[in-house]
C-alpha positions as a printed NumPy array, in Angstrom:
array([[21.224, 56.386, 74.556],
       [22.736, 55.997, 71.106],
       [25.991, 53.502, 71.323],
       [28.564, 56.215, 70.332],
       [27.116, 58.65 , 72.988],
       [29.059, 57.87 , 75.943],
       [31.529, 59.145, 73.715],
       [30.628, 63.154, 73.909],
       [31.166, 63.016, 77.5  ],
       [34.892, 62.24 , 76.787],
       [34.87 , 64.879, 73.841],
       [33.149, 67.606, 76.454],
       [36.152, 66.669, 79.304],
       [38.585, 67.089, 76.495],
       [37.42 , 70.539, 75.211],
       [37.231, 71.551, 78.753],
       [40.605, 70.834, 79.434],
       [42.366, 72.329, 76.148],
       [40.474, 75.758, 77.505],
       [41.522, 75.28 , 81.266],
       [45.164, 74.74 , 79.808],
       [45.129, 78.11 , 77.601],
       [43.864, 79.966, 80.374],
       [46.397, 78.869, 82.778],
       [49.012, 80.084, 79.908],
       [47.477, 83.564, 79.383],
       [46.235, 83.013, 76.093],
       [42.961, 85.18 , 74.417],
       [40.357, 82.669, 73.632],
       [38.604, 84.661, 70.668],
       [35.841, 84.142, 68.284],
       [36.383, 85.051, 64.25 ],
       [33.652, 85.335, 61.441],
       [33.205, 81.541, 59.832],
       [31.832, 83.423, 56.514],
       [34.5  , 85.204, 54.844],
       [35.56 , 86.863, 51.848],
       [38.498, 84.836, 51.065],
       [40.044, 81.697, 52.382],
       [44.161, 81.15 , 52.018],
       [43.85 , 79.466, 48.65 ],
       [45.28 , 75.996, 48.788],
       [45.969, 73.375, 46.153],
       [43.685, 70.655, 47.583],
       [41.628, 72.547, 49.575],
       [37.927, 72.974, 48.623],
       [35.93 , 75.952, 50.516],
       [32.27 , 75.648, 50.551],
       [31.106, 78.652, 48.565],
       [27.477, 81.135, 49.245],
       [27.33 , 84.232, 47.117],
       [30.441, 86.308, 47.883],
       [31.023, 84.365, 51.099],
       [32.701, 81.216, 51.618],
       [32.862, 79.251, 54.869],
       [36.225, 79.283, 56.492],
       [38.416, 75.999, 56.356],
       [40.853, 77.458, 59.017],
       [40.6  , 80.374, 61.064],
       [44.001, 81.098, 60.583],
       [43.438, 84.819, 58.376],
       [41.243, 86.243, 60.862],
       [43.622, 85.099, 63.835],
       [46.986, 86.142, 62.236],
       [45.24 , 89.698, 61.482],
       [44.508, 90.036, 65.07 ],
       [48.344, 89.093, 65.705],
       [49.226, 91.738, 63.436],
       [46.754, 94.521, 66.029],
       [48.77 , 93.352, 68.59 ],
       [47.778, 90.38 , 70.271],
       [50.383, 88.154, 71.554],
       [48.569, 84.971, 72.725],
       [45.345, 83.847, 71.457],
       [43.516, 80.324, 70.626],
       [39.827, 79.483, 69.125],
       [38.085, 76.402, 68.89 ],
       [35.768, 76.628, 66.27 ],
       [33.967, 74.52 , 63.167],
       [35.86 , 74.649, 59.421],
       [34.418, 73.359, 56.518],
       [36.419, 71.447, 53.514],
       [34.069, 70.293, 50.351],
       [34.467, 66.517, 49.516],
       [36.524, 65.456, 52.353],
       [34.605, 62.309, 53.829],
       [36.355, 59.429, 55.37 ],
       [37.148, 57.124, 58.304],
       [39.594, 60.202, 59.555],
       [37.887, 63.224, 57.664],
       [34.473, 64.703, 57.629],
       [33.442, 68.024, 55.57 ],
       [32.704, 69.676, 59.194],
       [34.678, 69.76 , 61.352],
       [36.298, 70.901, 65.377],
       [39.745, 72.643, 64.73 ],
       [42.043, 74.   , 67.655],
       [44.289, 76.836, 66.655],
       [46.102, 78.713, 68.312],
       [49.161, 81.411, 67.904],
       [52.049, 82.952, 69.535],
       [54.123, 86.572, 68.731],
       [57.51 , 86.649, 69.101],
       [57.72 , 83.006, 68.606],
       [58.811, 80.246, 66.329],
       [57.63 , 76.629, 65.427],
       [59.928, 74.73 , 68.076],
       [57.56 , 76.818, 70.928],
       [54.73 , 75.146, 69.276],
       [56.534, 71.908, 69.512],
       [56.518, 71.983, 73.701],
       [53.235, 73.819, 73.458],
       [51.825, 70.071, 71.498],
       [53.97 , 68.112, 73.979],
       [52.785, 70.053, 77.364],
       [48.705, 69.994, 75.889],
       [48.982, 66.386, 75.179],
       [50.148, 65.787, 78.861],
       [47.714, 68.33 , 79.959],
       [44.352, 66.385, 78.212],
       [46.002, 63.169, 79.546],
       [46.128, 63.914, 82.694],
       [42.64 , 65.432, 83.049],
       [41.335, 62.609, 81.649],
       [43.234, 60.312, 84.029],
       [45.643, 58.995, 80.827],
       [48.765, 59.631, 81.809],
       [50.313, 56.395, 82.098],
       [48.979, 55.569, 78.747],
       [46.143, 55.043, 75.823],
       [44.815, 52.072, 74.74 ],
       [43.744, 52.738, 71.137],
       [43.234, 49.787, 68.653],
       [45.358, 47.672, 69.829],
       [47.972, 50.056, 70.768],
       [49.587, 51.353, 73.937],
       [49.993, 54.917, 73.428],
       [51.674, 56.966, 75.713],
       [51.38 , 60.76 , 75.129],
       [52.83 , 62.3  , 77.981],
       [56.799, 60.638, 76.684],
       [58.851, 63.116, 74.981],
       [58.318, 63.512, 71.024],
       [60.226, 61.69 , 68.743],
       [61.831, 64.282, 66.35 ],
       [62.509, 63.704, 62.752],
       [63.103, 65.905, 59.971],
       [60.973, 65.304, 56.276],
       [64.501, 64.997, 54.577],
       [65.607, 62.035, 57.186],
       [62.098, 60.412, 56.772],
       [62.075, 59.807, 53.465],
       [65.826, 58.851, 53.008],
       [64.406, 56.2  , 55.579],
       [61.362, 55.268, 54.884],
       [61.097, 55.707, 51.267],
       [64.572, 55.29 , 50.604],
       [64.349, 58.172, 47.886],
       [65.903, 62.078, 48.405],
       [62.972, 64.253, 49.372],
       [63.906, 67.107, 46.838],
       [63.718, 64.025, 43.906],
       [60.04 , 63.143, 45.778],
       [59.29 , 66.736, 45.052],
       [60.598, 66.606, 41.54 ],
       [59.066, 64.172, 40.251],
       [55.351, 64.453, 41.823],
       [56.115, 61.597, 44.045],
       [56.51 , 63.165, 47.627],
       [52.035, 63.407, 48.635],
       [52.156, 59.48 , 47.638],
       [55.475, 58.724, 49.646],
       [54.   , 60.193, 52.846],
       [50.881, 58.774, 52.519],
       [52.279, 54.9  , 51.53 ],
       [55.603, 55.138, 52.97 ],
       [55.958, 57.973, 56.042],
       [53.164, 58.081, 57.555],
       [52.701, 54.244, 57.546],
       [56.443, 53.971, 58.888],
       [56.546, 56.727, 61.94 ],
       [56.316, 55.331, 65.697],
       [53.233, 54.941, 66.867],
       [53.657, 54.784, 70.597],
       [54.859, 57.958, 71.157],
       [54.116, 61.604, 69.799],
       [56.022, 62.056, 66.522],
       [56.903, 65.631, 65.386],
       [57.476, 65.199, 61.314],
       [59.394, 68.553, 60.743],
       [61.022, 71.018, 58.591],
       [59.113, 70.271, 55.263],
       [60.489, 71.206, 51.444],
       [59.953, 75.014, 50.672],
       [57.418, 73.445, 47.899],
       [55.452, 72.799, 51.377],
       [55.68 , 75.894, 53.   ],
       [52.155, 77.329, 52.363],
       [52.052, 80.231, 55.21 ],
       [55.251, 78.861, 56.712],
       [58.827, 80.754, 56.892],
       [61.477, 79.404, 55.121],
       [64.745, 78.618, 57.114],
       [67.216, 81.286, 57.746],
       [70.261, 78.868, 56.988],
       [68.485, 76.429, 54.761],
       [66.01 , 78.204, 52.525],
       [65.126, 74.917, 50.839],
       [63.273, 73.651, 53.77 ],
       [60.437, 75.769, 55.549],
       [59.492, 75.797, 59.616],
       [56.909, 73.484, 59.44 ],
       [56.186, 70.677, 61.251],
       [53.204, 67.626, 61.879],
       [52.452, 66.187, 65.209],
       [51.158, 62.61 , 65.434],
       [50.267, 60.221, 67.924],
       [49.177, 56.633, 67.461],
       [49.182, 56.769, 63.462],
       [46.902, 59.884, 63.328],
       [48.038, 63.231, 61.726],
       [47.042, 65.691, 65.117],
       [48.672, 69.115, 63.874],
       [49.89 , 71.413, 61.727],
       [52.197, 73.935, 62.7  ],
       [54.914, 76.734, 61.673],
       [56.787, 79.896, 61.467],
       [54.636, 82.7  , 60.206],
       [55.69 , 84.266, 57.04 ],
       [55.339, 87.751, 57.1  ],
       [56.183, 88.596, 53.508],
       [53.129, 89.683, 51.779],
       [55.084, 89.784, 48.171],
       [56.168, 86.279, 49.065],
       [52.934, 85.322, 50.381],
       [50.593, 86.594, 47.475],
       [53.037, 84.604, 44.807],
       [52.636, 81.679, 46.845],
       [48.605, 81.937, 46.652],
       [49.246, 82.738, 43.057],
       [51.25 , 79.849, 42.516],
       [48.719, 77.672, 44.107],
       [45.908, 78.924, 42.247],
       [47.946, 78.041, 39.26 ],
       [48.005, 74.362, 40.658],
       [44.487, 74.435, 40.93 ],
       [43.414, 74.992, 37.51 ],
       [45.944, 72.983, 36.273],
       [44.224, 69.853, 38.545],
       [40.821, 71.13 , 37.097],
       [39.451, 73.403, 39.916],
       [38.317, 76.94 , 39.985],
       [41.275, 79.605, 41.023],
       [40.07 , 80.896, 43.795],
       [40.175, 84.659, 45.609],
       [42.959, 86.099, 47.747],
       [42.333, 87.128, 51.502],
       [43.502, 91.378, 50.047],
       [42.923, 92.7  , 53.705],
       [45.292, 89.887, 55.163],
       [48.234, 90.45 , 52.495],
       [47.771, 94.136, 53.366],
       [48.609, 93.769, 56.962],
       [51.086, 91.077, 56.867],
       [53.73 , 93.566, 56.665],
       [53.47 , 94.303, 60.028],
       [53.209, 90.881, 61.481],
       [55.752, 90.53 , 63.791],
       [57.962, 86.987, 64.172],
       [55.167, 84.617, 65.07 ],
       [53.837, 80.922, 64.964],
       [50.615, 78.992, 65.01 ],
       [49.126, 75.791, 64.892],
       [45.978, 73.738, 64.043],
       [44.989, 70.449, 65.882],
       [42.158, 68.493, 64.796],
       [40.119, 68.056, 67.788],
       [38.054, 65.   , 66.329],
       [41.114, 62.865, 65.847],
       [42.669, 63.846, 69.499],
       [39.252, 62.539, 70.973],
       [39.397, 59.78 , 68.915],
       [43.069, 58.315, 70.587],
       [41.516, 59.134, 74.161],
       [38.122, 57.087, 73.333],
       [39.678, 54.264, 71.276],
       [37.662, 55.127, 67.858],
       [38.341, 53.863, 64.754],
       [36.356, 56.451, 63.122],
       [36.069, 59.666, 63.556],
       [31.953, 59.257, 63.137],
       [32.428, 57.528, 66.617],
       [33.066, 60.886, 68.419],
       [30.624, 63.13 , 66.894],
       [26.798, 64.006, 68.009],
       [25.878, 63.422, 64.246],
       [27.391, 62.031, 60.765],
       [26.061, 64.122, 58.235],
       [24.525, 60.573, 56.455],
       [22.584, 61.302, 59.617],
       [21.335, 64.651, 58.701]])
């Protein structure tokens, strides 16, 4: 048996339990094309590209459509695909988790991360605690809330909207933030600058800042989560916008999701959520790489 093999035993319990704990909350598990027309065109997203197909890097397009025919609870676990992402946290393939909510917002997603996290524990006989390098973990405590604005006046002792100004804000969570958060206990990084929204609502009260929010645990990025926008106007100038971004950093523009932006009109209030489900097995088994909970690398391939 290959050293790292013991491993996918741990990664099968996990992915059983994240499916036991949807189905004992109602949810649709459902299945979306991986070869689409049109991904949600990011600034520093790369989508690997076959004729007039591209592989999906989320399945978030497909899902939110299906919100918009009138599903209320559904999840998928399924493989996305990112050109040129390859590290000790990232591979170009990889296991996402998503799943979204009607008639919600981003703080349900918020006890949705804390109740799954104390769900996998448990099943996995973890819930007094992870050992991962060095670390006592303990993922079943309540999340530690802190807003992006309060971060970086602490951490990088700078005013977020001057981070955002001045280019500075991707370096100051990478160097600063992240590096700063507590480790010991999930960490729920929320309500990001409006410059961050992507698919994410802006605040009612505070239209500066969007409903967004990161989970992490143990010094790993877990999730991604937020409001839905349901703007298509809004949403098409933000894919615009990005595209702009893109060629500016030298990359190809790339082509909007059409069918999505046509339905997104009738998208009720809604939020959703992806969790990486590499990096979650990787706190339970005490990797330091991500390679260490996979069947293959694709060096290996």
């Amino acid at each position: 048996m290959h050293p790292r093999d013991h491993n996918l035993y741990l990664r099968a319990d996990i992915v059983a339990a994240i499916r036991s704990f949807f189905a004992s909350r109602r949810f649709l598990e459902v299945d979306t094309p991986h070869l689409i027309p049109a991904n949600a065109p990011e600034e520093y997203i790369d989508p690997h590209g076959s004729g007039d197909r591209y592989l999906h890097t989320s399945p978030e397009i497909c899902m939110k459509r299906l919100l918009c025919r009138g599903h209320e609870r559904i999840f998928q676990i399924c493989r996305c695909w990112r050109r040129d992402e390859r590290g000790s946290r990232h591979l170009p393939e990889f296991a996402m988790l998503e799943w979204y909510r009607r008639d919600s917002d981003y703080r349900q997603l918020m006890e949705d991360c804390q109740e799954l996290l104390r769900w996998v524990a448990l099943i996995c006989g973890k819930s007094e605690g992870i050992d991962y390098q060095g670390q006592r973990l303990e993922p079943c405590r309540e999340a530690q809330r802190i807003t992006v604005r309060d971060a970086y006046a602490r951490y990088a002792v700078k005013d977020v909207a001057v981070a955002v100004v001045d280019g500075t804000f991707d370096e100051l969570m990478v160097t600063r933030i992240e590096s700063s958060l507590p480790t010991h206990v999930p960490v729920i990084l929320m309500d990001y600058p409006a410059e961050m929204a992507s698919l994410a609502r802006l605040k009612a009260d505070d239209e500066s800042v969007a409903e967004r929010f990161e989970l992490y645990l143990g010094g790993l990025e877990l999730a991604n989560g937020f409001s839905e926008l349901n703007d298509p106007r809004e949403q098409r100038q933000r894919f615009l916008v990005a595209n702009e971004r893109r060629i500016e950093a030298g990359l190809s523009p790339l082509p909007l999701p059409e069918p999505f932006l046509d339905e997104l009109a009738s998208l009720p209030p809604s939020a959703g959520i992806a969790l990486g489900i590499d990096r979650l097995v990787m706190l339970f088994a005490d990797a330091p790489r991500i390679d260490d909970v996979i069947s293959f690398t694709p060096e290996e391939l």
